PDB file of C-alpha atoms and ligand atoms in Angstrom:
ATOM      1  CA  MET A  48       6.684  -7.284   6.661  1.00  0.00           C
ATOM      2  CA  VAL A  49       9.188  -6.544   9.021  1.00  0.00           C
ATOM      3  CA  ASP A  50      12.746  -8.161   7.855  1.00  0.00           C
ATOM      4  CA  ILE A  51      14.049  -9.831  11.142  1.00  0.00           C
ATOM      5  CA  SER A  52      17.593 -10.393  10.489  1.00  0.00           C
ATOM      6  CA  SER A  53      18.317  -6.873  10.357  1.00  0.00           C
ATOM      7  CA  LEU A  54      15.768  -5.699  14.065  1.00  0.00           C
ATOM      8  CA  MET A  55      18.430  -8.416  14.789  1.00  0.00           C
ATOM      9  CA  SER A  56      20.845  -7.159  13.690  1.00  0.00           C
ATOM     10  CA  TRP A  57      19.829  -3.499  15.199  1.00  0.00           C
ATOM     11  CA  THR A  58      18.918  -5.669  18.815  1.00  0.00           C
ATOM     12  CA  ARG A  59      21.997  -6.920  19.156  1.00  0.00           C
ATOM     13  CA  HIS A  60      23.553  -3.878  18.291  1.00  0.00           C
ATOM     14  CA  LEU A  61      21.341  -1.502  21.294  1.00  0.00           C
ATOM     15  CA  ARG A  62      22.898  -4.212  23.441  1.00  0.00           C
ATOM     16  CA  THR A  63      26.136  -3.817  23.528  1.00  0.00           C
ATOM     17  CA  ARG A  64      27.288  -0.884  25.767  1.00  0.00           C
ATOM     18  CA  ARG A  65      27.631   2.031  24.047  1.00  0.00           C
ATOM     19  CA  GLY A  66      24.300   0.730  22.289  1.00  0.00           C
ATOM     20  CA  ILE A  67      22.464   0.914  25.886  1.00  0.00           C
ATOM     21  CA  GLN A  68      24.307   3.962  27.067  1.00  0.00           C
ATOM     22  CA  ILE A  69      22.890   5.838  23.845  1.00  0.00           C
ATOM     23  CA  PHE A  70      19.269   4.703  24.300  1.00  0.00           C
ATOM     24  CA  SER A  71      18.869   5.799  28.039  1.00  0.00           C
ATOM     25  CA  HIS A  72      21.053   9.579  27.480  1.00  0.00           C
ATOM     26  CA  THR A  73      18.343  10.038  24.195  1.00  0.00           C
ATOM     27  CA  THR A  74      15.363   8.820  26.428  1.00  0.00           C
ATOM     28  CA  LYS A  75      16.805  11.150  28.864  1.00  0.00           C
ATOM     29  CA  MET A  76      17.297  13.784  26.618  1.00  0.00           C
ATOM     30  CA  PHE A  77      13.842  13.235  25.178  1.00  0.00           C
ATOM     31  CA  ARG A  78      12.057  14.255  29.110  1.00  0.00           C
ATOM     32  CA  LEU A  79      14.672  16.725  29.891  1.00  0.00           C
ATOM     33  CA  HIS A  80      13.279  18.688  26.132  1.00  0.00           C
ATOM     34  CA  MET A  81      10.107  18.332  27.010  1.00  0.00           C
ATOM     35  CA  THR A  82      10.215  21.405  29.163  1.00  0.00           C
ATOM     36  CA  PRO A  83      10.606  24.418  26.315  1.00  0.00           C
ATOM     37  CA  PHE A  84      14.697  25.542  26.289  1.00  0.00           C
ATOM     38  CA  PHE A  85      13.158  29.274  26.807  1.00  0.00           C
ATOM     39  CA  GLN A  86      11.491  28.455  29.940  1.00  0.00           C
ATOM     40  CA  LEU A  87      13.935  26.942  31.402  1.00  0.00           C
ATOM     41  CA  LEU A  88      15.890  29.643  31.226  1.00  0.00           C
ATOM     42  CA  GLN A  89      13.166  32.161  31.590  1.00  0.00           C
ATOM     43  CA  ARG A  90      13.321  29.422  35.899  1.00  0.00           C
ATOM     44  CA  ILE A  91      17.213  30.344  35.999  1.00  0.00           C
ATOM     45  CA  PHE A  92      16.898  33.924  35.159  1.00  0.00           C
ATOM     46  CA  ASN A  93      14.022  34.764  37.675  1.00  0.00           C
ATOM     47  CA  THR A  94      16.345  32.561  40.514  1.00  0.00           C
ATOM     48  CA  LEU A  95      19.234  34.517  39.254  1.00  0.00           C
ATOM     49  CA  ASP A  96      18.134  37.919  39.527  1.00  0.00           C
ATOM     50  CA  GLU A  97      16.382  37.074  42.983  1.00  0.00           C
ATOM     51  CA  PHE A  98      20.174  37.542  43.864  1.00  0.00           C
ATOM     52  CA  ASP A  99      21.773  39.898  41.689  1.00  0.00           C
ATOM     53  CA  SER A 100      24.484  37.315  39.906  1.00  0.00           C
ATOM     54  CA  LYS A 101      25.138  36.593  36.237  1.00  0.00           C
ATOM     55  CA  PHE A 102      25.359  33.209  34.612  1.00  0.00           C
ATOM     56  CA  THR A 103      27.940  32.511  31.442  1.00  0.00           C
ATOM     57  CA  PHE A 104      26.034  29.979  28.899  1.00  0.00           C
ATOM     58  CA  PRO A 105      29.355  28.508  26.645  1.00  0.00           C
ATOM     59  CA  LEU A 106      27.277  27.586  23.381  1.00  0.00           C
ATOM     60  CA  VAL A 107      27.995  25.719  20.747  1.00  0.00           C
ATOM     61  CA  ALA A 108      27.538  27.621  17.374  1.00  0.00           C
ATOM     62  CA  LYS A 109      25.670  25.612  15.098  1.00  0.00           C
ATOM     63  CA  THR A 110      22.807  25.259  17.620  1.00  0.00           C
ATOM     64  CA  ALA A 111      22.838  28.980  17.429  1.00  0.00           C
ATOM     65  CA  GLN A 112      22.774  29.221  14.104  1.00  0.00           C
ATOM     66  CA  THR A 113      19.895  26.620  13.688  1.00  0.00           C
ATOM     67  CA  HIS A 114      18.300  28.718  16.394  1.00  0.00           C
ATOM     68  CA  PRO A 115      18.532  32.225  15.938  1.00  0.00           C
ATOM     69  CA  ASP A 116      15.463  33.824  17.385  1.00  0.00           C
ATOM     70  CA  VAL A 117      16.054  32.245  20.715  1.00  0.00           C
ATOM     71  CA  VAL A 118      19.801  33.586  20.710  1.00  0.00           C
ATOM     72  CA  ARG A 119      18.239  36.597  19.796  1.00  0.00           C
ATOM     73  CA  TRP A 120      16.736  36.751  23.932  1.00  0.00           C
ATOM     74  CA  LEU A 121      19.285  35.123  24.952  1.00  0.00           C
ATOM     75  CA  CYS A 122      21.716  38.428  24.415  1.00  0.00           C
ATOM     76  CA  SER A 123      18.747  40.488  25.474  1.00  0.00           C
ATOM     77  CA  PHE A 124      19.655  39.329  29.330  1.00  0.00           C
ATOM     78  CA  PRO A 125      22.545  40.983  31.077  1.00  0.00           C
ATOM     79  CA  HIS A 126      24.365  37.592  31.206  1.00  0.00           C
ATOM     80  CA  GLU A 127      27.060  36.276  29.254  1.00  0.00           C
ATOM     81  CA  ILE A 128      28.018  33.647  26.190  1.00  0.00           C
ATOM     82  CA  ALA A 129      30.818  31.440  25.700  1.00  0.00           C
ATOM     83  CA  ILE A 130      31.702  29.875  22.206  1.00  0.00           C
ATOM     84  CA  HIS A 131      31.198  25.397  23.164  1.00  0.00           C
ATOM     85  CA  GLY A 132      33.042  25.002  19.194  1.00  0.00           C
ATOM     86  CA  TYR A 133      31.537  24.617  15.861  1.00  0.00           C
ATOM     87  CA  LYS A 134      29.805  20.611  16.358  1.00  0.00           C
ATOM     88  CA  HIS A 135      29.557  19.417  20.146  1.00  0.00           C
ATOM     89  CA  VAL A 136      32.654  17.274  19.007  1.00  0.00           C
ATOM     90  CA  ARG A 137      35.756  15.921  21.283  1.00  0.00           C
ATOM     91  CA  TYR A 138      38.664  17.863  19.323  1.00  0.00           C
ATOM     92  CA  PRO A 139      41.896  15.516  20.398  1.00  0.00           C
ATOM     93  CA  PHE A 140      40.319  13.257  18.080  1.00  0.00           C
ATOM     94  CA  LEU A 141      40.025  15.446  15.434  1.00  0.00           C
ATOM     95  CA  THR A 142      43.452  16.661  12.764  1.00  0.00           C
ATOM     96  CA  ALA A 143      44.558  19.423  13.600  1.00  0.00           C
ATOM     97  CA  GLN A 144      43.741  21.076  10.001  1.00  0.00           C
ATOM     98  CA  GLN A 145      39.761  19.751  11.133  1.00  0.00           C
ATOM     99  CA  GLN A 146      40.638  21.752  15.157  1.00  0.00           C
ATOM    100  CA  ALA A 147      41.133  25.227  13.067  1.00  0.00           C
ATOM    101  CA  LEU A 148      38.053  24.310  10.549  1.00  0.00           C
ATOM    102  CA  GLU A 149      36.168  23.887  13.777  1.00  0.00           C
ATOM    103  CA  PHE A 150      37.328  26.458  15.492  1.00  0.00           C
ATOM    104  CA  GLU A 151      36.850  28.951  12.140  1.00  0.00           C
ATOM    105  CA  ARG A 152      33.307  27.849  11.032  1.00  0.00           C
ATOM    106  CA  ALA A 153      32.442  28.956  15.518  1.00  0.00           C
ATOM    107  CA  ILE A 154      33.728  32.654  15.870  1.00  0.00           C
ATOM    108  CA  GLN A 155      32.030  33.251  12.263  1.00  0.00           C
ATOM    109  CA  ILE A 156      28.700  32.694  13.191  1.00  0.00           C
ATOM    110  CA  PHE A 157      29.080  34.090  16.431  1.00  0.00           C
ATOM    111  CA  LYS A 158      30.609  37.429  14.594  1.00  0.00           C
ATOM    112  CA  GLY A 159      28.026  37.288  11.952  1.00  0.00           C
ATOM    113  CA  MET A 160      24.780  36.526  14.163  1.00  0.00           C
ATOM    114  CA  LYS A 161      26.616  39.556  16.377  1.00  0.00           C
ATOM    115  CA  ILE A 162      26.994  37.181  19.442  1.00  0.00           C
ATOM    116  CA  PRO A 163      29.470  39.352  21.717  1.00  0.00           C
ATOM    117  CA  PHE A 164      32.031  36.681  22.867  1.00  0.00           C
ATOM    118  CA  LYS A 165      35.306  36.770  24.855  1.00  0.00           C
ATOM    119  CA  GLY A 166      35.565  33.492  26.807  1.00  0.00           C
ATOM    120  CA  PHE A 167      35.898  29.473  24.823  1.00  0.00           C
ATOM    121  CA  ARG A 168      35.168  25.685  26.698  1.00  0.00           C
ATOM    122  CA  ALA A 169      36.176  22.683  24.216  1.00  0.00           C
ATOM    123  CA  PRO A 170      33.208  20.178  23.688  1.00  0.00           C
ATOM    124  CA  TYR A 171      33.204  17.166  27.056  1.00  0.00           C
ATOM    125  CA  ASN A 172      35.946  20.189  28.684  1.00  0.00           C
ATOM    126  CA  ALA A 173      38.141  17.645  26.147  1.00  0.00           C
ATOM    127  CA  TYR A 174      41.428  19.720  24.698  1.00  0.00           C
ATOM    128  CA  SER A 175      44.876  18.523  22.861  1.00  0.00           C
ATOM    129  CA  GLU A 176      47.829  20.687  22.646  1.00  0.00           C
ATOM    130  CA  ILE A 177      46.610  22.162  19.202  1.00  0.00           C
ATOM    131  CA  THR A 178      42.710  23.150  21.088  1.00  0.00           C
ATOM    132  CA  MET A 179      44.790  24.841  23.781  1.00  0.00           C
ATOM    133  CA  GLU A 180      46.798  26.644  20.776  1.00  0.00           C
ATOM    134  CA  LEU A 181      44.178  27.548  18.988  1.00  0.00           C
ATOM    135  CA  VAL A 182      42.265  29.307  22.126  1.00  0.00           C
ATOM    136  CA  GLU A 183      45.333  31.708  22.125  1.00  0.00           C
ATOM    137  CA  LYS A 184      45.765  31.974  18.760  1.00  0.00           C
ATOM    138  CA  HIS A 185      42.045  33.520  17.993  1.00  0.00           C
ATOM    139  CA  LYS A 186      42.866  35.574  21.159  1.00  0.00           C
ATOM    140  CA  PHE A 187      40.426  34.874  23.767  1.00  0.00           C
ATOM    141  CA  ASN A 188      40.292  36.419  27.279  1.00  0.00           C
ATOM    142  CA  TRP A 189      39.693  32.624  28.919  1.00  0.00           C
ATOM    143  CA  ASP A 190      39.608  29.168  28.966  1.00  0.00           C
ATOM    144  CA  GLY A 191      36.663  27.221  31.118  1.00  0.00           C
ATOM    145  CA  GLY A 192      37.236  23.760  30.023  1.00  0.00           C
ATOM    146  CA  ILE A 193      41.180  23.150  30.398  1.00  0.00           C
ATOM    147  CA  GLY A 194      40.538  23.685  34.371  1.00  0.00           C
ATOM    148  CA  PHE A 195      38.399  21.021  34.365  1.00  0.00           C
ATOM    149  CA  HIS A 196      41.383  18.669  34.146  1.00  0.00           C
ATOM    150  CA  PRO A 197      42.502  16.013  37.537  1.00  0.00           C
ATOM    151  CA  ASN A 198      45.393  18.237  37.395  1.00  0.00           C
ATOM    152  CA  TYR A 199      43.507  21.864  37.729  1.00  0.00           C
ATOM    153  CA  ARG A 200      40.009  20.941  39.242  1.00  0.00           C
ATOM    154  CA  HIS A 201      40.598  20.846  42.351  1.00  0.00           C
ATOM    155  CA  GLY A 202      42.214  24.426  42.534  1.00  0.00           C
ATOM    156  CA  ASN A 203      40.642  27.392  43.348  1.00  0.00           C
ATOM    157  CA  ASN A 204      43.061  30.053  41.767  1.00  0.00           C
ATOM    158  CA  PHE A 205      42.271  31.120  38.119  1.00  0.00           C
ATOM    159  CA  PHE A 206      46.595  30.367  36.020  1.00  0.00           C
ATOM    160  CA  LYS A 207      47.946  30.385  32.768  1.00  0.00           C
ATOM    161  CA  ILE A 208      49.074  27.297  30.740  1.00  0.00           C
ATOM    162  CA  GLN A 209      52.823  26.241  29.409  1.00  0.00           C
ATOM    163  CA  LEU A 210      52.157  25.810  25.204  1.00  0.00           C
ATOM    164  CA  ARG A 211      53.704  24.222  23.004  1.00  0.00           C
ATOM    165  CA  ASN A 212      56.008  26.808  21.949  1.00  0.00           C
ATOM    166  CA  LYS A 213      57.061  27.052  25.986  1.00  0.00           C
ATOM    167  CA  ARG A 214      55.413  30.411  26.332  1.00  0.00           C
ATOM    168  CA  MET A 215      52.147  30.389  28.961  1.00  0.00           C
ATOM    169  CA  SER A 216      48.667  31.577  27.295  1.00  0.00           C
ATOM    170  CA  SER A 217      48.198  35.198  27.438  1.00  0.00           C
ATOM    171  CA  TYR A 218      44.598  33.490  28.207  1.00  0.00           C
ATOM    172  CA  THR A 219      43.387  33.280  31.707  1.00  0.00           C
ATOM    173  CA  CYS A 220      41.811  29.597  32.966  1.00  0.00           C
ATOM    174  CA  ILE A 221      39.688  28.988  35.359  1.00  0.00           C
ATOM    175  CA  PRO A 222      39.618  25.366  37.989  1.00  0.00           C
ATOM    176  CA  LEU A 223      36.053  24.208  36.564  1.00  0.00           C
ATOM    177  CA  CYS A 224      33.946  21.930  40.171  1.00  0.00           C
ATOM    178  CA  GLU A 225      33.981  18.140  39.004  1.00  0.00           C
ATOM    179  CA  TRP A 226      30.398  18.099  40.300  1.00  0.00           C
ATOM    180  CA  SER A 227      28.801  19.160  36.998  1.00  0.00           C
ATOM    181  CA  ASP A 228      25.530  18.856  37.338  1.00  0.00           C
ATOM    182  CA  ASP A 229      25.313  16.188  35.235  1.00  0.00           C
ATOM    183  CA  ARG A 230      27.443  13.900  37.438  1.00  0.00           C
ATOM    184  CA  LEU A 231      25.130  14.900  41.133  1.00  0.00           C
ATOM    185  CA  ILE A 232      21.757  14.272  38.527  1.00  0.00           C
ATOM    186  CA  ASP A 233      22.557  11.231  36.020  1.00  0.00           C
ATOM    187  CA  SER A 234      25.501   9.073  37.289  1.00  0.00           C
ATOM    188  CA  HIS A 235      24.811   9.891  40.998  1.00  0.00           C
ATOM    189  CA  ARG A 236      20.345  10.358  41.123  1.00  0.00           C
ATOM    190  CA  LEU A 237      20.862  13.178  44.215  1.00  0.00           C
ATOM    191  CA  SER A 238      18.090  15.604  44.947  1.00  0.00           C
ATOM    192  CA  SER A 239      18.716  19.255  44.600  1.00  0.00           C
ATOM    193  CA  GLU A 240      18.757  19.230  48.238  1.00  0.00           C
ATOM    194  CA  LYS A 241      21.457  17.404  48.257  1.00  0.00           C
ATOM    195  CA  MET A 242      23.700  18.790  45.509  1.00  0.00           C
ATOM    196  CA  ALA A 243      23.271  22.219  46.538  1.00  0.00           C
ATOM    197  CA  ASN A 244      25.380  20.768  49.469  1.00  0.00           C
ATOM    198  CA  ILE A 245      27.991  19.256  48.131  1.00  0.00           C
ATOM    199  CA  LEU A 246      28.465  22.587  45.292  1.00  0.00           C
ATOM    200  CA  ILE A 247      28.223  24.846  48.747  1.00  0.00           C
ATOM    201  CA  HIS A 248      30.900  22.154  50.441  1.00  0.00           C
ATOM    202  CA  HIS A 249      33.246  23.684  47.244  1.00  0.00           C
ATOM    203  CA  MET A 250      32.498  26.846  47.740  1.00  0.00           C
ATOM    204  CA  LYS A 251      32.988  26.718  51.084  1.00  0.00           C
ATOM    205  CA  LYS A 252      37.016  25.797  50.091  1.00  0.00           C
ATOM    206  CA  ALA A 253      37.198  28.562  48.193  1.00  0.00           C
ATOM    207  CA  ARG A 254      36.163  31.655  50.857  1.00  0.00           C
ATOM    208  CA  GLN A 255      39.650  29.489  52.502  1.00  0.00           C
ATOM    209  CA  ILE A 256      41.735  31.204  50.136  1.00  0.00           C
ATOM    210  CA  ARG A 257      39.348  33.875  49.132  1.00  0.00           C
ATOM    211  CA  GLY A 258      39.350  32.209  45.787  1.00  0.00           C
ATOM    212  CA  VAL A 259      37.477  30.718  42.758  1.00  0.00           C
ATOM    213  CA  ILE A 260      34.706  28.296  42.085  1.00  0.00           C
ATOM    214  CA  MET A 261      33.484  28.044  38.526  1.00  0.00           C
ATOM    215  CA  TYR A 262      30.118  25.106  38.175  1.00  0.00           C
ATOM    216  CA  ASP A 263      28.695  23.858  35.384  1.00  0.00           C
ATOM    217  CA  LEU A 264      25.333  23.820  35.214  1.00  0.00           C
ATOM    218  CA  HIS A 265      23.696  22.562  32.260  1.00  0.00           C
ATOM    219  CA  PRO A 266      20.116  24.901  31.419  1.00  0.00           C
ATOM    220  CA  ILE A 267      18.899  21.504  30.472  1.00  0.00           C
ATOM    221  CA  ARG A 268      19.499  19.868  33.833  1.00  0.00           C
ATOM    222  CA  ILE A 269      19.186  23.195  36.085  1.00  0.00           C
ATOM    223  CA  GLY A 270      16.112  25.103  34.921  1.00  0.00           C
ATOM    224  CA  GLN A 271      13.799  22.127  35.867  1.00  0.00           C
ATOM    225  CA  LYS A 272      11.877  22.512  37.957  1.00  0.00           C
ATOM    226  CA  LYS A 273      12.837  19.215  39.989  1.00  0.00           C
ATOM    227  CA  TYR A 274      16.121  21.278  40.352  1.00  0.00           C
ATOM    228  CA  ILE A 275      16.086  24.826  40.530  1.00  0.00           C
ATOM    229  CA  GLN A 276      15.632  24.955  43.741  1.00  0.00           C
ATOM    230  CA  CYS A 277      19.830  23.697  44.046  1.00  0.00           C
ATOM    231  CA  LEU A 278      19.786  26.666  42.294  1.00  0.00           C
ATOM    232  CA  ASN A 279      18.453  28.541  44.899  1.00  0.00           C
ATOM    233  CA  SER A 280      19.929  27.406  48.138  1.00  0.00           C
ATOM    234  CA  LEU A 281      23.539  27.912  46.208  1.00  0.00           C
ATOM    235  CA  LEU A 282      22.832  31.053  45.980  1.00  0.00           C
ATOM    236  CA  SER A 283      20.813  31.985  48.706  1.00  0.00           C
ATOM    237  CA  TYR A 284      24.201  29.985  50.771  1.00  0.00           C
ATOM    238  CA  ALA A 285      26.923  32.978  48.285  1.00  0.00           C
ATOM    239  CA  ASN A 286      23.836  36.147  49.377  1.00  0.00           C
ATOM    240  CA  LYS A 287      24.991  35.165  53.031  1.00  0.00           C
ATOM    241  CA  ILE A 288      28.401  34.895  52.804  1.00  0.00           C
ATOM    242  CA  ASP A 289      28.437  37.873  50.540  1.00  0.00           C
ATOM    243  CA  ALA A 290      30.264  35.951  47.699  1.00  0.00           C
ATOM    244  CA  TRP A 291      30.407  37.402  44.580  1.00  0.00           C
ATOM    245  CA  VAL A 292      28.848  36.299  41.449  1.00  0.00           C
ATOM    246  CA  PRO A 293      29.826  38.077  37.957  1.00  0.00           C
ATOM    247  CA  THR A 294      29.852  36.753  34.201  1.00  0.00           C
ATOM    248  CA  VAL A 295      33.612  34.623  34.266  1.00  0.00           C
ATOM    249  CA  SER A 296      34.362  38.119  31.818  1.00  0.00           C
ATOM    250  CA  ASP A 297      33.852  40.468  34.260  1.00  0.00           C
ATOM    251  CA  ALA A 298      35.199  38.115  37.247  1.00  0.00           C
ATOM    252  CA  VAL A 299      38.746  37.612  34.549  1.00  0.00           C
ATOM    253  CA  ASP A 300      38.719  41.462  33.938  1.00  0.00           C
ATOM    254  CA  TYR A 301      38.272  42.418  37.499  1.00  0.00           C
ATOM    255  CA  TRP A 302      41.022  39.879  38.970  1.00  0.00           C
ATOM    256  CA  SER A 303      43.461  41.372  36.003  1.00  0.00           C
ATOM    257  CA  LYS A 304      43.160  44.741  37.192  1.00  0.00           C
ATOM    258  CA  ASN A 305      42.687  44.563  41.221  1.00  0.00           C
ATOM    259  CA  HIS A 306      43.839  40.639  42.601  1.00  0.00           C
ATOM    260  CA  GLN A 307      41.258  40.787  45.044  1.00  0.00           C
ATOM    261  CA  TRP A 308      37.416  40.663  43.822  1.00  0.00           C
ATOM    262  CA  LYS A 309      34.813  42.868  43.827  1.00  0.00           C
ATOM    263  CA  GLY A 310      33.822  44.791  47.052  1.00  0.00           C
ATOM    264  CA  ASP A 311      36.120  42.121  48.352  1.00  0.00           C
ATOM    265  CA  ALA A 312      34.249  39.320  48.801  1.00  0.00           C
ATOM    266  CA  PRO A 313      35.662  36.638  50.360  1.00  0.00           C
ATOM    267  CA  VAL A 314      35.070  33.639  46.725  1.00  0.00           C
ATOM    268  CA  CYS A 315      34.081  34.492  43.578  1.00  0.00           C
ATOM    269  CA  CYS A 316      31.718  32.354  42.575  1.00  0.00           C
ATOM    270  CA  LEU A 317      31.443  31.528  38.122  1.00  0.00           C
ATOM    271  CA  LEU A 318      28.018  30.146  37.013  1.00  0.00           C
ATOM    272  CA  THR A 319      28.406  28.411  33.664  1.00  0.00           C
ATOM    273  CA  GLY A 320      26.066  26.218  31.761  1.00  0.00           C
ATOM    274  CA  ASP A 321      26.770  24.932  28.225  1.00  0.00           C
ATOM    275  CA  ILE A 322      24.173  24.858  25.694  1.00  0.00           C
ATOM    276  CA  ASP A 323      24.696  21.931  23.500  1.00  0.00           C
ATOM    277  CA  ASN A 324      20.985  21.827  22.240  1.00  0.00           C
ATOM    278  CA  PHE A 325      17.932  24.130  22.256  1.00  0.00           C
ATOM    279  CA  THR A 326      15.139  20.947  21.593  1.00  0.00           C
ATOM    280  CA  PHE A 327      15.237  17.285  21.257  1.00  0.00           C
ATOM    281  CA  PHE A 328      15.869  17.402  17.695  1.00  0.00           C
ATOM    282  CA  ASP A 329      19.407  19.616  17.788  1.00  0.00           C
ATOM    283  CA  PHE A 330      20.390  16.577  19.751  1.00  0.00           C
ATOM    284  CA  ILE A 331      18.883  14.059  17.698  1.00  0.00           C
ATOM    285  CA  ARG A 332      21.031  15.794  14.578  1.00  0.00           C
ATOM    286  CA  ARG A 333      23.899  14.976  16.501  1.00  0.00           C
ATOM    287  CA  ILE A 334      23.999  11.555  17.434  1.00  0.00           C
TER     288      ILE A 334
HETATM  289 ZN1  LIG B 200      28.708  20.625  25.792  1.00  0.00          ZN
END
């Protein structure tokens, strides 16, 4: 028999704003994960190949560890993988010791699985000063999440940040366009065409100063049949204006040596997309 009082309290829990958010987010994730992840990635790879473009995937280490076969397959493509934390948690809520442990575990897993990495992006693009110091301590070459902060997201140049010891970071930070695909799709419910128009608008802005534009296009969304056209339109435009679309590491290395983009391209376009989960069950384990 159903225990009515516990059912009532569960319903009350779900009625709270947070409860409703979790419930609708879970349903959304279930729908999105109905397409197997390798199919989403294959669709993205086909589009990238058409335009000779590269992609960078910040990947949660615990998720990588759960799916070594998918990771091996992903590593066989000429794109880049970066560290997106050990678990998908908000670092500013953790103590210094807990954050240090998250970094160490993630690095240990990447090394153990022989996944090459040079870059880091914190889950939720959420950093404390300690997080920024840990990126320095572990000698990452670049960070792809600090640039989402409102102070930086509108910029179009690589930058360094000042750490607590007043020294500038040796790693490069990159502004991250505020229009992520989850904002475009989940919050604004835009069509592929409208999404592409917004992203292109921001590429045009970066082009005016021969700068860089970095997007966060999660494979779980942009790899869907319904949205892949957005990536296609974005890359068609990039191709038309001779933009350079390399991995983040290639862009950072080239810029640090030459202070211009490869082939004297008028703009550098960086496609990144976090992989938090490979399956719906990864997502459930997380929440
Ligand atoms: Zn993430």
